[in-house]
């Protein structure tokens, strides 16, 4: 359960589901340690049978009312369907499948843990979803208030109402966060498994190599002895032996190198899937890239003409219908647009006025140029 | 930054607008300034002329070229470039002529006589306008020495401020032709902001345009009966060819490239060719309510009048040119007399400096070595020099 952010190591991880926690804790034999009140632990409150009479006595508890009874009582009373709790004074209907083994020695703790689990399953927002640390701590505070109220029977109705209201309002987010937690847990466990697997493989490989080497050395020696025994010349045999040994060593080295490369390749593939970096935050959503704008925000508007698709002038008709040009992707509109731009580019530019203005005021022109993004280079002739 | 650019904004980014557009006054001022600087330099080297000792340069100003004479000489050589490129069927005359004019905005004929410059300019235009040929091929055709062509090239580039793009009106004229033909056949592109009567109505209006006036340049004459679409097409094509000829000659031999934009130029030429057609066309582009319409029309008309005021007899004749050139020979700047040698020296010059320095250093080193082996060591003076150098 999360705590206010002072020390993230305090408190267990959020997403561990019920079964594991219970099995782990069950293995630790918490419930079966010596209690302070011995009489309570031994006798079933319903049938009054004790461990002395039945050695395999097991006590079960129902999270509805947290009354404990022995397994045989549960079987006897609830096998035929839901029934009332046998403890006098408690009139809740219990069901057989909800009975379970008690994890904690103190029944109050068990109840509180169940409540907390229930609350956490609904109020599972993460720190990243909050704008500031203060907001996150406030949220945690509210959750803790609800939990406290539920545990200590304060304003139960009101609290339950709030609980349900929040749950119905935020179903989608609850589900998303639950999924995220599930994924994290999976990736974490897969990571651990992969690491163990790698370590095991390396040990195996080293052992195999050692064995191979030893076997080879023995074979060589045996072969040498055989050859000497069959009467070959000692010197040549020795030389051959050396050569063969060298060749074998080189081959083996090449083979190990290849294998190591292969392994590195597979490892890298695996690594990229399960990142070996520990303590990495969950990945953020990547914004899709906007399509690139070649003109960087500039737009063009024609005030004097609109380009038509077809011009009847025979000068361009041949080129338009010529397959040799069209196949390469040439569009006759490239030409016609440039012709019309040239025809009207500067029609509204009054050189006489603008040039006299410029000689009086260089700054304005520089502004115009700067807007269009053009720079002039002053190339004064050398004196 | 989302900024919308219109065609005018696009023209304003060109170097032709930024560097080579002038108001009439600033153009005159620029030329006068160049001329005055040249005359001032001429006065300084005027003492070396064979005219004898002159104290007052102003008294001998008639020995130098006047500004008008310079202008006319430049114009003569523009014509020369035009005829040369027409003769060889190179499509570059407009660019080359503009290069020459731009060059003589910041340089004077006294310093660089156009006779030596215009071949280089033509070669440069060949390279720019995609009719490049090797230098030897070009020199053979023009029958000039290759070195003489290359020598002033860098100077020309500097004077052009390395901006080699000249915006020409020809492509725009073709665009207008295309649009007019489409309009005659009932296809119109709707312009936003300009309400039009629709394609069919425009076509009818077009058929009803009045005949071109008597002094129009177009060779088209109205047919006898009613005007039909094919007559319209003929009219448009005739107007186009007339405008094209106007742009070929008068536009190049006057200063209109500096004073007006290519778009205004081509519309002015069209106006001279076929005025009613042009005004009809402009009405479809600029509605009567648009605020810039009167100004644009005024500009186009002034440009047209400049073009029409040009006539062939303004160009210098051959004899005049010969006379002016002899005068120029007497008063030109002697330091730029031999451009080829200056060019070669400039290429070689930096290397020879380096070689001299290297040789000097080597000698100094050898000397210090020799003195070092002397019984009493090197002399103090050389040791200090050798230590430093």
XYZ file of C-alpha atoms in Angstrom:
772
model
C 0.000 0.000 0.000
C 1.408 3.412 -0.814
C 2.403 5.857 1.902
C 3.092 9.551 1.694
C 6.247 9.920 -0.211
C 8.991 9.843 2.315
C 10.410 6.436 1.816
C 9.207 4.295 -1.027
C 10.651 1.193 0.513
C 8.175 1.197 3.389
C 5.106 -0.829 2.648
C 4.634 -3.703 0.293
C 4.092 -3.264 -3.432
C 0.626 -2.411 -4.511
C -0.084 -4.956 -7.094
C 0.603 -8.223 -5.313
C -2.688 -10.062 -5.460
C -4.313 -11.942 -2.655
C -3.206 -15.465 -3.270
C 0.508 -14.897 -3.233
C 0.507 -12.840 -0.101
C -1.521 -15.429 1.654
C 0.552 -18.357 0.529
C 3.775 -16.589 1.427
C 2.540 -15.624 4.820
C 1.004 -19.031 5.318
C 4.381 -20.595 4.760
C 5.713 -18.469 7.545
C 3.406 -20.198 10.025
C 2.194 -17.063 11.671
C -1.153 -18.356 12.740
C 0.186 -21.490 14.283
C 2.654 -19.880 16.674
C 2.005 -20.197 20.371
C -0.825 -17.795 21.293
C -1.065 -16.045 24.651
C -4.489 -17.511 25.332
C -4.116 -21.263 24.779
C -7.739 -22.208 25.301
C -8.971 -20.073 22.426
C -6.770 -21.686 19.842
C -7.606 -25.232 20.692
C -11.406 -25.464 20.852
C -13.872 -24.766 18.082
C -16.511 -22.400 19.451
C -19.295 -24.169 17.606
C -18.761 -27.864 18.184
C -16.393 -27.578 21.091
C -14.101 -30.211 19.687
C -10.450 -29.726 20.485
C -7.127 -30.595 18.896
C -6.661 -33.248 21.409
C -9.627 -35.119 19.977
C -8.945 -34.372 16.331
C -5.273 -33.976 15.471
C -5.883 -32.497 12.070
C -8.084 -29.720 13.334
C -8.013 -26.711 11.050
C -9.767 -23.455 11.759
C -11.377 -21.418 9.030
C -12.649 -17.879 9.108
C -15.233 -16.040 7.008
C -14.527 -12.438 6.050
C -18.177 -11.508 6.595
C -18.141 -11.691 10.338
C -14.669 -13.012 11.122
C -15.954 -15.776 13.336
C -13.720 -18.790 13.413
C -14.814 -22.398 13.357
C -13.327 -25.742 12.551
C -13.364 -27.237 9.115
C -15.783 -29.990 9.974
C -18.303 -27.466 11.279
C -18.015 -25.525 8.050
C -18.650 -28.658 6.051
C -21.521 -29.692 8.214
C -23.343 -26.373 8.346
C -22.707 -24.770 4.980
C -22.425 -27.620 2.517
C -26.069 -27.354 1.611
C -25.924 -23.710 0.698
C -25.793 -20.405 2.487
C -26.849 -20.467 6.107
C -26.808 -18.324 9.175
C -23.636 -17.988 11.197
C -23.817 -20.460 14.126
C -22.196 -18.138 16.631
C -25.040 -16.876 18.831
C -25.732 -13.217 18.268
C -24.418 -13.109 14.735
C -27.115 -13.400 12.145
C -25.215 -12.986 8.936
C -25.657 -15.387 6.052
C -22.404 -17.063 5.213
C -21.330 -19.028 2.215
C -19.026 -21.986 2.148
C -16.634 -20.829 -0.534
C -15.785 -17.607 1.291
C -14.256 -19.408 4.248
C -10.495 -19.288 4.370
C -7.546 -19.935 6.561
C -6.635 -17.134 8.915
C -3.378 -15.435 7.960
C -2.756 -13.231 10.949
C -2.832 -14.152 14.559
C -4.968 -11.221 15.485
C -8.392 -11.342 13.929
C -8.599 -7.587 13.972
C -5.506 -7.352 11.833
C -6.985 -9.854 9.418
C -10.090 -7.784 9.126
C -8.164 -4.610 8.640
C -5.996 -6.154 5.971
C -9.062 -7.311 4.085
C -10.602 -3.873 4.274
C -7.419 -2.270 3.075
C -7.194 -4.639 0.197
C -10.691 -3.825 -0.832
C -10.088 -0.107 -0.633
C -6.812 -0.333 -2.517
C -8.414 -2.247 -5.323
C -10.629 0.739 -5.967
C -8.473 3.692 -4.966
C -5.450 2.755 -7.015
C -4.289 6.034 -8.481
C -0.592 6.529 -9.086
C 1.725 9.368 -8.292
C 2.258 10.265 -11.958
C -1.375 11.135 -12.353
C -1.131 13.991 -9.884
C 0.163 17.399 -10.728
C 2.083 17.963 -7.514
C 3.300 15.936 -4.601
C 0.930 17.829 -2.351
C -2.067 16.703 -4.372
C -0.906 13.113 -4.220
C -0.471 13.283 -0.473
C -3.895 14.811 -0.094
C -5.369 11.967 -2.078
C -3.565 9.418 0.065
C -4.864 11.177 3.107
C -8.425 10.896 1.887
C -7.993 7.222 1.133
C -6.599 6.685 4.571
C -9.585 8.488 6.072
C -11.954 6.172 4.311
C -9.998 3.151 5.400
C -9.882 4.343 8.988
C -13.597 4.943 9.029
C -14.319 1.520 7.660
C -11.972 -0.226 10.056
C -13.216 1.537 13.133
C -16.893 1.519 12.267
C -17.128 5.306 12.019
C -19.768 6.695 9.659
C -19.925 3.395 7.871
C -22.932 4.307 5.762
C -21.502 7.585 4.602
C -18.122 6.083 3.882
C -19.591 3.255 1.923
C -21.553 5.735 -0.089
C -18.420 7.710 -0.955
C -16.669 4.513 -1.802
C -19.343 3.418 -4.203
C -19.647 6.833 -5.747
C -15.938 6.968 -6.494
C -15.962 3.471 -7.870
C -18.814 4.062 -10.267
C -17.384 7.381 -11.423
C -13.870 6.170 -12.174
C -14.307 2.633 -13.384
C -12.170 3.124 -16.456
C -9.197 4.574 -14.665
C -9.355 1.903 -12.003
C -9.211 -0.725 -14.666
C -6.329 0.934 -16.495
C -4.284 1.260 -13.383
C -4.983 -2.330 -12.461
C -3.773 -3.412 -15.863
C -0.632 -1.345 -15.564
C 0.126 -2.856 -12.183
C -0.415 -6.306 -13.605
C 1.954 -5.617 -16.484
C 4.608 -4.315 -14.182
C 4.433 -7.354 -12.030
C 4.672 -9.603 -15.060
C 7.617 -7.804 -16.510
C 9.357 -7.814 -13.183
C 8.966 -11.529 -12.729
C 9.884 -12.237 -16.328
C 12.997 -10.134 -15.868
C 14.040 -12.126 -12.854
C 13.397 -15.347 -14.658
C 15.474 -14.245 -17.628
C 18.376 -13.280 -15.403
C 18.346 -16.596 -13.619
C 18.137 -18.371 -16.937
C 21.156 -16.512 -18.284
C 23.217 -17.240 -15.218
C 22.337 -20.890 -15.455
C 23.278 -21.052 -19.113
C 26.628 -19.478 -18.496
C 27.429 -21.970 -15.782
C 26.423 -24.813 -18.058
C 28.526 -23.545 -20.909
C 31.590 -23.199 -18.727
C 31.178 -26.693 -17.374
C 30.704 -28.194 -20.806
C 33.813 -26.540 -22.104
C 35.873 -27.815 -19.254
C 34.682 -31.334 -19.849
C 35.370 -31.174 -23.545
C 38.870 -30.004 -22.960
C 39.619 -32.745 -20.509
C 38.230 -35.381 -22.805
C 40.265 -34.125 -25.702
C 43.468 -34.128 -23.763
C 42.851 -37.723 -22.783
C 42.034 -38.755 -26.343
C 45.178 -37.146 -27.589
C 47.312 -38.940 -25.123
C 45.704 -42.251 -25.905
C 46.083 -41.729 -29.610
C 49.725 -40.799 -29.160
C 50.435 -43.901 -27.177
C 48.700 -46.059 -29.756
C 50.712 -44.631 -32.526
C 53.982 -44.982 -30.701
C 53.037 -48.505 -29.830
C 52.280 -49.339 -33.475
C 55.833 -48.333 -34.290
C 55.714 -44.962 -35.956
C 58.638 -42.614 -35.845
C 58.619 -40.728 -32.559
C 59.603 -37.367 -33.882
C 57.056 -37.227 -36.720
C 54.349 -38.447 -34.417
C 55.220 -35.723 -31.937
C 55.132 -33.037 -34.625
C 51.848 -34.263 -36.058
C 50.433 -34.417 -32.613
C 51.336 -30.835 -31.981
C 49.831 -29.679 -35.231
C 46.639 -31.531 -34.664
C 46.380 -30.111 -31.178
C 46.875 -26.601 -32.451
C 44.259 -27.034 -35.108
C 41.786 -28.415 -32.661
C 42.354 -25.536 -30.271
C 41.833 -23.006 -33.013
C 38.625 -24.676 -34.134
C 37.331 -24.722 -30.636
C 38.131 -21.086 -30.149
C 36.350 -20.208 -33.368
C 33.366 -22.281 -32.329
C 33.131 -20.619 -28.917
C 33.469 -17.224 -30.523
C 30.624 -17.942 -32.883
C 28.501 -19.287 -30.114
C 29.190 -16.265 -27.962
C 28.196 -13.981 -30.779
C 25.007 -15.901 -31.320
C 24.231 -15.742 -27.672
C 24.948 -12.053 -27.584
C 22.569 -11.607 -30.486
C 19.784 -13.512 -28.794
C 20.512 -11.793 -25.519
C 20.333 -8.383 -27.094
C 17.029 -9.282 -28.642
C 15.762 -10.488 -25.336
C 17.237 -7.552 -23.472
C 15.485 -5.077 -25.636
C 12.230 -6.677 -24.721
C 12.844 -6.941 -21.005
C 14.988 -3.990 -20.099
C 17.696 -5.121 -17.719
C 17.814 -1.722 -16.084
C 16.397 -1.922 -12.608
C 14.237 0.673 -11.068
C 13.017 2.007 -14.395
C 9.785 3.932 -14.330
C 6.979 2.684 -16.464
C 7.116 4.053 -19.981
C 5.230 7.156 -20.979
C 2.992 7.474 -23.949
C 4.834 8.767 -27.019
C 3.160 11.615 -28.854
C 2.735 10.863 -32.556
C 4.944 13.072 -34.684
C 3.253 15.788 -36.637
C 3.763 15.608 -40.423
C 6.741 17.650 -41.505
C 6.038 21.054 -43.022
C 8.580 21.796 -45.767
C 7.916 25.521 -45.744
C 8.138 25.959 -42.001
C 4.818 27.730 -41.599
C 4.864 29.816 -44.778
C 1.829 29.755 -46.967
C 1.364 30.956 -50.506
C -1.648 32.756 -51.852
C -2.129 33.883 -55.409
C -3.901 37.181 -55.618
C -3.826 37.684 -59.362
C -4.535 34.300 -60.833
C -5.715 30.788 -60.168
C -3.915 27.970 -61.845
C -6.159 26.027 -64.188
C -5.606 22.372 -64.912
C -5.426 22.696 -68.652
C -4.278 25.417 -70.974
C -5.200 25.185 -74.616
C -2.024 26.747 -75.928
C -0.438 24.335 -78.351
C 3.010 25.037 -76.963
C 2.354 22.809 -73.992
C -0.147 20.374 -75.428
C 2.521 18.144 -76.940
C 4.493 17.921 -73.768
C 1.377 17.257 -71.767
C 0.390 14.259 -73.830
C 3.873 12.906 -74.265
C 4.259 9.681 -72.342
C 8.018 10.057 -72.122
C 7.651 13.091 -69.909
C 4.638 12.010 -67.938
C 6.177 8.679 -66.986
C 9.005 10.376 -65.167
C 6.527 12.268 -63.046
C 6.658 15.612 -64.812
C 3.498 17.627 -64.550
C 2.923 20.387 -67.028
C 1.464 22.454 -64.225
C 5.008 22.981 -62.947
C 5.639 25.035 -66.037
C 2.321 26.803 -66.200
C 2.438 27.811 -62.587
C 5.922 29.264 -62.928
C 4.869 31.108 -66.056
C 1.904 32.678 -64.320
C 3.871 33.486 -61.197
C 6.415 35.226 -63.399
C 3.621 37.036 -65.183
C 2.235 38.569 -62.028
C 5.143 38.537 -59.621
C 5.853 42.174 -58.996
C 2.785 43.643 -60.626
C 1.959 45.501 -57.460
C 5.557 46.411 -56.677
C 6.206 50.055 -57.408
C 9.947 50.255 -57.739
C 10.204 54.019 -57.830
C 8.368 54.464 -54.539
C 9.941 51.590 -52.708
C 13.473 52.428 -53.741
C 13.271 56.046 -52.678
C 11.817 54.884 -49.403
C 14.698 52.531 -49.000
C 17.316 55.149 -49.540
C 15.695 57.076 -46.755
C 15.020 54.253 -44.404
C 17.125 51.121 -44.527
C 15.501 49.687 -41.450
C 12.071 49.028 -42.964
C 13.484 46.997 -45.789
C 15.556 45.006 -43.372
C 12.373 44.218 -41.501
C 10.635 43.068 -44.665
C 13.597 40.934 -45.555
C 13.829 39.521 -42.090
C 10.188 38.568 -42.249
C 10.587 36.706 -45.458
C 13.780 35.225 -44.102
C 16.214 36.593 -46.640
C 19.654 37.922 -45.878
C 21.677 40.304 -47.945
C 25.431 40.134 -48.127
C 27.156 43.433 -48.460
C 29.903 42.954 -51.010
C 31.738 46.197 -51.135
C 34.370 46.343 -53.804
C 37.882 46.640 -52.450
C 39.072 50.214 -52.744
C 5.218 31.722 -37.996
C 2.473 31.349 -40.529
C 2.903 34.053 -43.073
C 1.128 34.169 -46.374
C 3.221 35.223 -49.326
C 1.716 36.681 -52.450
C 3.392 36.844 -55.843
C 4.625 40.345 -55.060
C 6.305 39.138 -51.881
C 8.008 36.426 -53.852
C 9.344 38.999 -56.270
C 10.642 41.079 -53.408
C 12.970 38.285 -52.377
C 14.827 38.366 -55.685
C 18.153 40.128 -56.027
C 16.803 42.016 -59.012
C 14.437 43.778 -56.686
C 16.832 44.187 -53.813
C 19.974 45.291 -55.570
C 19.147 46.245 -59.104
C 15.961 48.272 -58.901
C 16.130 52.030 -58.767
C 13.913 55.021 -58.868
C 14.747 57.327 -61.791
C 16.469 59.814 -59.503
C 18.610 57.254 -57.749
C 19.582 55.715 -61.062
C 20.718 59.078 -62.318
C 22.531 59.778 -59.065
C 24.316 56.431 -59.214
C 25.511 57.003 -62.753
C 26.642 60.484 -62.012
C 28.558 59.311 -58.993
C 30.366 56.689 -61.028
C 31.132 59.203 -63.720
C 32.441 61.766 -61.237
C 34.735 59.278 -59.579
C 36.117 58.280 -62.961
C 36.697 61.889 -63.969
C 38.452 62.542 -60.695
C 40.785 59.636 -61.286
C 41.313 60.795 -64.813
C 42.398 64.199 -63.567
C 44.972 62.531 -61.407
C 46.540 60.639 -64.234
C 45.782 63.387 -66.699
C 49.195 64.840 -65.946
C 50.829 61.898 -67.660
C 48.935 62.438 -70.859
C 50.632 63.897 -73.830
C 48.512 67.030 -73.588
C 51.190 68.734 -71.538
C 51.067 69.954 -67.942
C 47.508 70.563 -66.808
C 46.726 72.115 -63.469
C 43.042 72.397 -63.799
C 41.330 69.206 -64.858
C 38.037 70.968 -65.403
C 39.410 72.918 -68.298
C 40.067 69.746 -70.170
C 36.852 68.017 -69.427
C 35.864 67.970 -73.015
C 38.771 65.638 -73.533
C 36.943 63.122 -71.377
C 33.697 61.433 -72.167
C 30.549 62.971 -70.795
C 27.932 60.982 -69.010
C 25.594 60.963 -71.997
C 28.341 59.830 -74.280
C 29.117 56.998 -71.943
C 25.483 56.002 -71.850
C 25.202 56.009 -75.579
C 28.356 54.009 -75.933
C 27.018 51.409 -73.541
C 23.797 51.314 -75.467
C 25.693 50.807 -78.692
C 27.451 47.842 -77.239
C 24.223 46.428 -75.903
C 22.998 46.463 -79.465
C 26.235 44.810 -80.499
C 25.684 42.014 -78.018
C 22.153 41.577 -79.228
C 23.083 41.253 -82.845
C 25.928 38.910 -82.047
C 23.803 36.535 -80.068
C 21.024 36.692 -82.631
C 23.513 35.920 -85.303
C 24.698 32.851 -83.467
C 21.133 31.995 -82.450
C 21.986 32.007 -78.762
C 18.965 32.731 -76.589
C 20.937 34.870 -74.208
C 20.823 38.387 -75.439
C 18.557 39.731 -72.705
C 20.705 38.468 -69.853
C 23.948 39.605 -71.441
C 22.639 43.075 -72.113
C 21.490 43.414 -68.530
C 24.858 42.294 -67.244
C 26.542 44.973 -69.303
C 24.198 47.668 -68.035
C 24.629 46.614 -64.448
C 28.370 46.594 -64.857
C 28.366 50.166 -66.061
C 26.307 51.329 -63.145
C 29.298 51.044 -60.896
C 32.137 51.303 -63.381
C 32.895 53.871 -66.014
C 33.816 53.548 -69.658
C 36.954 55.496 -68.938
C 38.267 52.741 -66.731
C 36.938 49.772 -68.653
C 36.075 50.460 -72.266
C 33.095 48.402 -73.340
C 34.971 47.045 -76.295
C 36.957 44.784 -73.988
C 34.139 43.982 -71.631
C 31.272 42.985 -73.815
C 32.771 39.728 -74.984
C 33.370 38.640 -71.417
C 29.842 39.585 -70.534
C 28.510 37.552 -73.419
C 30.552 34.559 -72.327
C 29.277 34.892 -68.789
C 25.706 34.976 -70.065
C 26.392 31.861 -72.091
C 27.419 30.081 -68.943
C 24.470 31.332 -66.948
C 21.776 30.648 -69.471
C 22.715 27.073 -70.236
C 24.309 27.563 -73.644
C 27.754 26.946 -72.311
C 30.573 26.166 -74.704
C 34.256 25.812 -73.977
C 36.363 28.892 -73.923
C 38.334 27.911 -77.016
C 35.143 27.227 -78.947
C 33.693 30.540 -77.924
C 36.905 32.410 -78.707
C 36.983 30.839 -82.093
C 33.452 31.882 -82.870
C 33.859 35.427 -81.681
C 37.367 35.443 -83.157
C 39.044 36.787 -80.072
C 41.930 35.808 -77.910
C 40.839 33.539 -75.013
C 42.952 35.399 -72.484
C 41.285 38.660 -73.397
C 37.934 37.098 -72.610
C 38.936 35.748 -69.243
C 40.908 38.727 -68.021
C 38.063 41.035 -66.954
C 35.803 38.220 -65.777
C 36.406 38.567 -62.074
C 36.003 42.283 -62.228
C 32.691 41.820 -64.006
C 31.517 39.378 -61.370
C 32.423 41.819 -58.632
C 30.569 44.593 -60.342
C 27.539 42.326 -60.665
C 27.881 41.631 -56.925
C 27.823 37.949 -57.843
C 24.091 38.071 -58.507
C 23.633 36.433 -61.876
C 19.884 35.929 -61.935
C 18.060 38.369 -64.185
C 14.290 38.075 -64.036
C 13.022 38.210 -67.579
C 9.497 38.956 -68.799
C 9.364 36.268 -71.474
C 8.023 33.405 -69.428
C 5.406 35.687 -67.931
C 4.354 36.711 -71.400
C 3.770 33.085 -72.283
C 1.699 32.728 -69.141
C -0.484 35.638 -70.146
C -0.854 34.125 -73.583
C -2.018 30.839 -72.087
C -4.555 32.556 -69.887
C -5.937 34.666 -72.714
C -6.352 31.662 -74.981
C -8.193 29.822 -72.261
C -10.393 32.796 -71.632
C -11.265 33.001 -75.319
C -12.400 29.412 -75.205
C -14.525 29.844 -72.167
C -12.257 28.447 -69.426
C -11.499 30.823 -66.612
C -9.792 30.357 -63.298
C -11.761 32.032 -60.563
C -9.691 34.326 -58.395
C -10.853 34.723 -54.852
C -11.618 38.271 -53.971
C -12.409 39.167 -57.536
C -15.964 38.542 -58.572
C -16.324 37.607 -62.160
C -19.265 37.236 -64.416
C -18.568 33.640 -65.194
C -16.731 32.022 -68.046
C -19.391 32.317 -70.723
C -20.073 35.954 -70.052
C -16.372 36.698 -70.187
C -16.094 34.944 -73.487
C -18.892 37.038 -74.905
C -17.268 40.181 -73.605
C -14.039 39.173 -75.164
C -15.668 38.748 -78.537
C -16.978 42.245 -78.183
C -13.638 43.978 -77.509
C -13.137 46.874 -79.806
C -10.644 46.817 -82.597
C -7.064 47.773 -81.869
C -6.321 51.415 -82.533
C -4.340 52.602 -85.483
C -1.018 52.944 -83.750
C -1.094 49.542 -82.145
C 1.822 47.335 -82.945
C -0.127 44.197 -83.549
C -0.419 43.038 -87.159
C -3.910 41.740 -86.628
C -6.855 43.310 -88.403
C -10.480 42.776 -87.582
C -12.311 40.390 -89.902
C -15.114 41.513 -92.055
C -18.025 39.792 -90.372
C -18.690 39.032 -86.715
C -15.774 38.118 -84.560
C -15.550 34.457 -83.762
C -13.457 32.480 -81.365
C -10.818 31.595 -83.897
C -10.408 35.241 -84.794
C -9.880 35.911 -81.143
C -7.168 33.270 -81.018
C -5.452 34.903 -83.966
C -5.702 38.264 -82.325
C -4.139 36.975 -79.127
C -1.277 35.289 -80.928
C -0.571 38.380 -83.010
C -0.513 40.523 -79.899
C 1.894 38.073 -78.308
C 4.374 38.179 -81.159
C 4.253 41.957 -81.333
C 4.852 42.219 -77.610
C 7.679 39.758 -77.876
C 9.443 41.902 -80.459
C 8.996 44.928 -78.289
C 10.595 43.143 -75.411
C 13.437 42.015 -77.578
C 14.657 45.370 -78.672
C 13.380 48.505 -77.001
C 13.176 46.987 -73.529
C 16.801 45.973 -73.597
C 18.139 49.185 -74.981
C 16.460 51.395 -72.406
C 16.655 51.468 -68.641
C 13.267 49.881 -68.030
C 14.749 46.804 -66.355
C 15.978 48.986 -63.516
C 12.804 51.001 -63.177
C 10.017 48.460 -63.579
C 9.342 44.882 -62.657
C 9.237 42.228 -65.384
C 5.516 41.820 -64.880
C 4.880 45.493 -65.511
C 7.231 45.331 -68.477
C 5.365 42.603 -70.223
C 2.017 44.201 -69.644
C 3.364 47.450 -71.031
C 4.564 45.654 -74.140
C 1.179 44.019 -74.508
C -0.461 47.370 -74.065
C 1.544 48.798 -76.898
C 0.709 45.794 -79.005
C -3.025 45.671 -78.416
C -4.407 48.155 -75.927
C -8.082 47.106 -75.720
C -7.182 43.481 -75.221
C -4.779 44.338 -72.430
C -7.183 46.601 -70.615
C -9.870 43.923 -70.841
C -7.448 41.409 -69.405
C -6.448 43.683 -66.569
C -10.076 44.337 -65.713
C -10.575 40.674 -65.074
C -7.562 40.624 -62.765
C -7.998 43.932 -61.014
C -11.605 44.822 -60.459
C -12.607 48.451 -60.657
C -12.991 48.642 -56.922
C -9.473 47.507 -56.089
C -7.343 50.272 -54.550
C -4.126 49.473 -56.354
C -5.716 49.394 -59.784
C -5.154 53.022 -60.763
C -1.571 52.900 -59.571
C -0.783 49.730 -61.450
C -2.395 51.040 -64.596
C -0.443 54.278 -64.312
C 2.827 52.374 -63.910
C 2.098 50.172 -66.871
C 1.248 53.143 -69.031
C 4.396 55.041 -68.096
C 6.476 52.015 -68.890
C 4.704 51.699 -72.205
C 5.471 55.272 -73.022
C 9.150 54.748 -72.248
C 9.180 51.757 -74.540
C 7.422 53.530 -77.320
C 9.654 56.550 -77.081
C 12.590 54.443 -78.077
C 13.450 54.468 -81.737
C 16.225 52.975 -83.746
C 17.853 56.221 -84.635
C 18.798 56.700 -81.010
C 21.463 54.075 -81.320
C 24.852 55.294 -82.266
C 25.995 54.718 -85.748
C 29.199 52.994 -86.562
C 31.079 56.165 -87.422
C 30.032 57.875 -84.249
C 31.232 54.925 -82.307
C 34.586 54.916 -84.026
C 35.039 58.609 -83.288
C 34.099 58.166 -79.664
C 36.471 55.300 -79.266
C 39.439 57.211 -80.546
C 38.600 59.914 -78.049
C 38.356 57.263 -75.363
C 41.769 55.922 -76.235
C 43.276 59.244 -75.420
C 41.691 59.682 -72.060
C 41.269 56.209 -70.678
C 42.831 55.010 -67.468
C 46.314 53.738 -68.222
C 46.436 51.416 -65.240
C 43.769 49.221 -66.758
C 45.069 49.412 -70.248
C 46.428 45.916 -70.402
C 43.914 43.748 -68.640
C 45.456 40.488 -69.771
C 48.781 41.275 -68.217
C 47.156 42.442 -65.018
C 45.136 39.255 -64.820
C 48.177 37.043 -65.350
C 50.207 39.036 -62.857
C 47.443 38.764 -60.301
C 47.397 35.010 -60.670
C 51.148 34.755 -60.453
C 51.829 37.542 -58.040
C 50.986 35.893 -54.747
C 53.187 32.899 -55.559
C 56.272 34.961 -56.287
C 55.957 36.710 -52.941
C 55.929 33.377 -51.191
C 58.971 32.142 -53.061
C 60.955 35.215 -52.191
C 60.179 34.883 -48.512
C 61.136 31.235 -48.489
C 64.442 31.974 -50.185
C 65.284 34.731 -47.792
C 64.586 32.567 -44.803
C 66.743 29.778 -46.145
C 69.667 32.103 -46.718
C 69.388 33.506 -43.211
C 69.360 30.012 -41.759
C 72.422 28.895 -43.715
C 74.284 31.991 -42.691
C 73.592 31.469 -39.016
C 74.682 27.835 -39.298
C 77.981 28.771 -40.842
C 78.677 31.366 -38.213
C 77.781 28.924 -35.527
C 80.745 26.728 -36.473
C 83.105 29.638 -36.037
C 85.630 29.235 -33.283
C 84.260 32.050 -31.221
C 80.603 31.362 -31.929
C 78.197 33.408 -34.030
C 78.196 37.158 -33.953
C 75.640 38.620 -31.569
C 73.668 40.538 -34.188
C 72.936 37.528 -36.455
C 72.256 35.290 -33.458
C 69.512 37.641 -32.344
C 68.063 37.703 -35.884
C 68.406 33.970 -36.309
C 66.738 33.415 -32.951
C 63.787 35.561 -33.931
C 63.391 34.623 -37.583
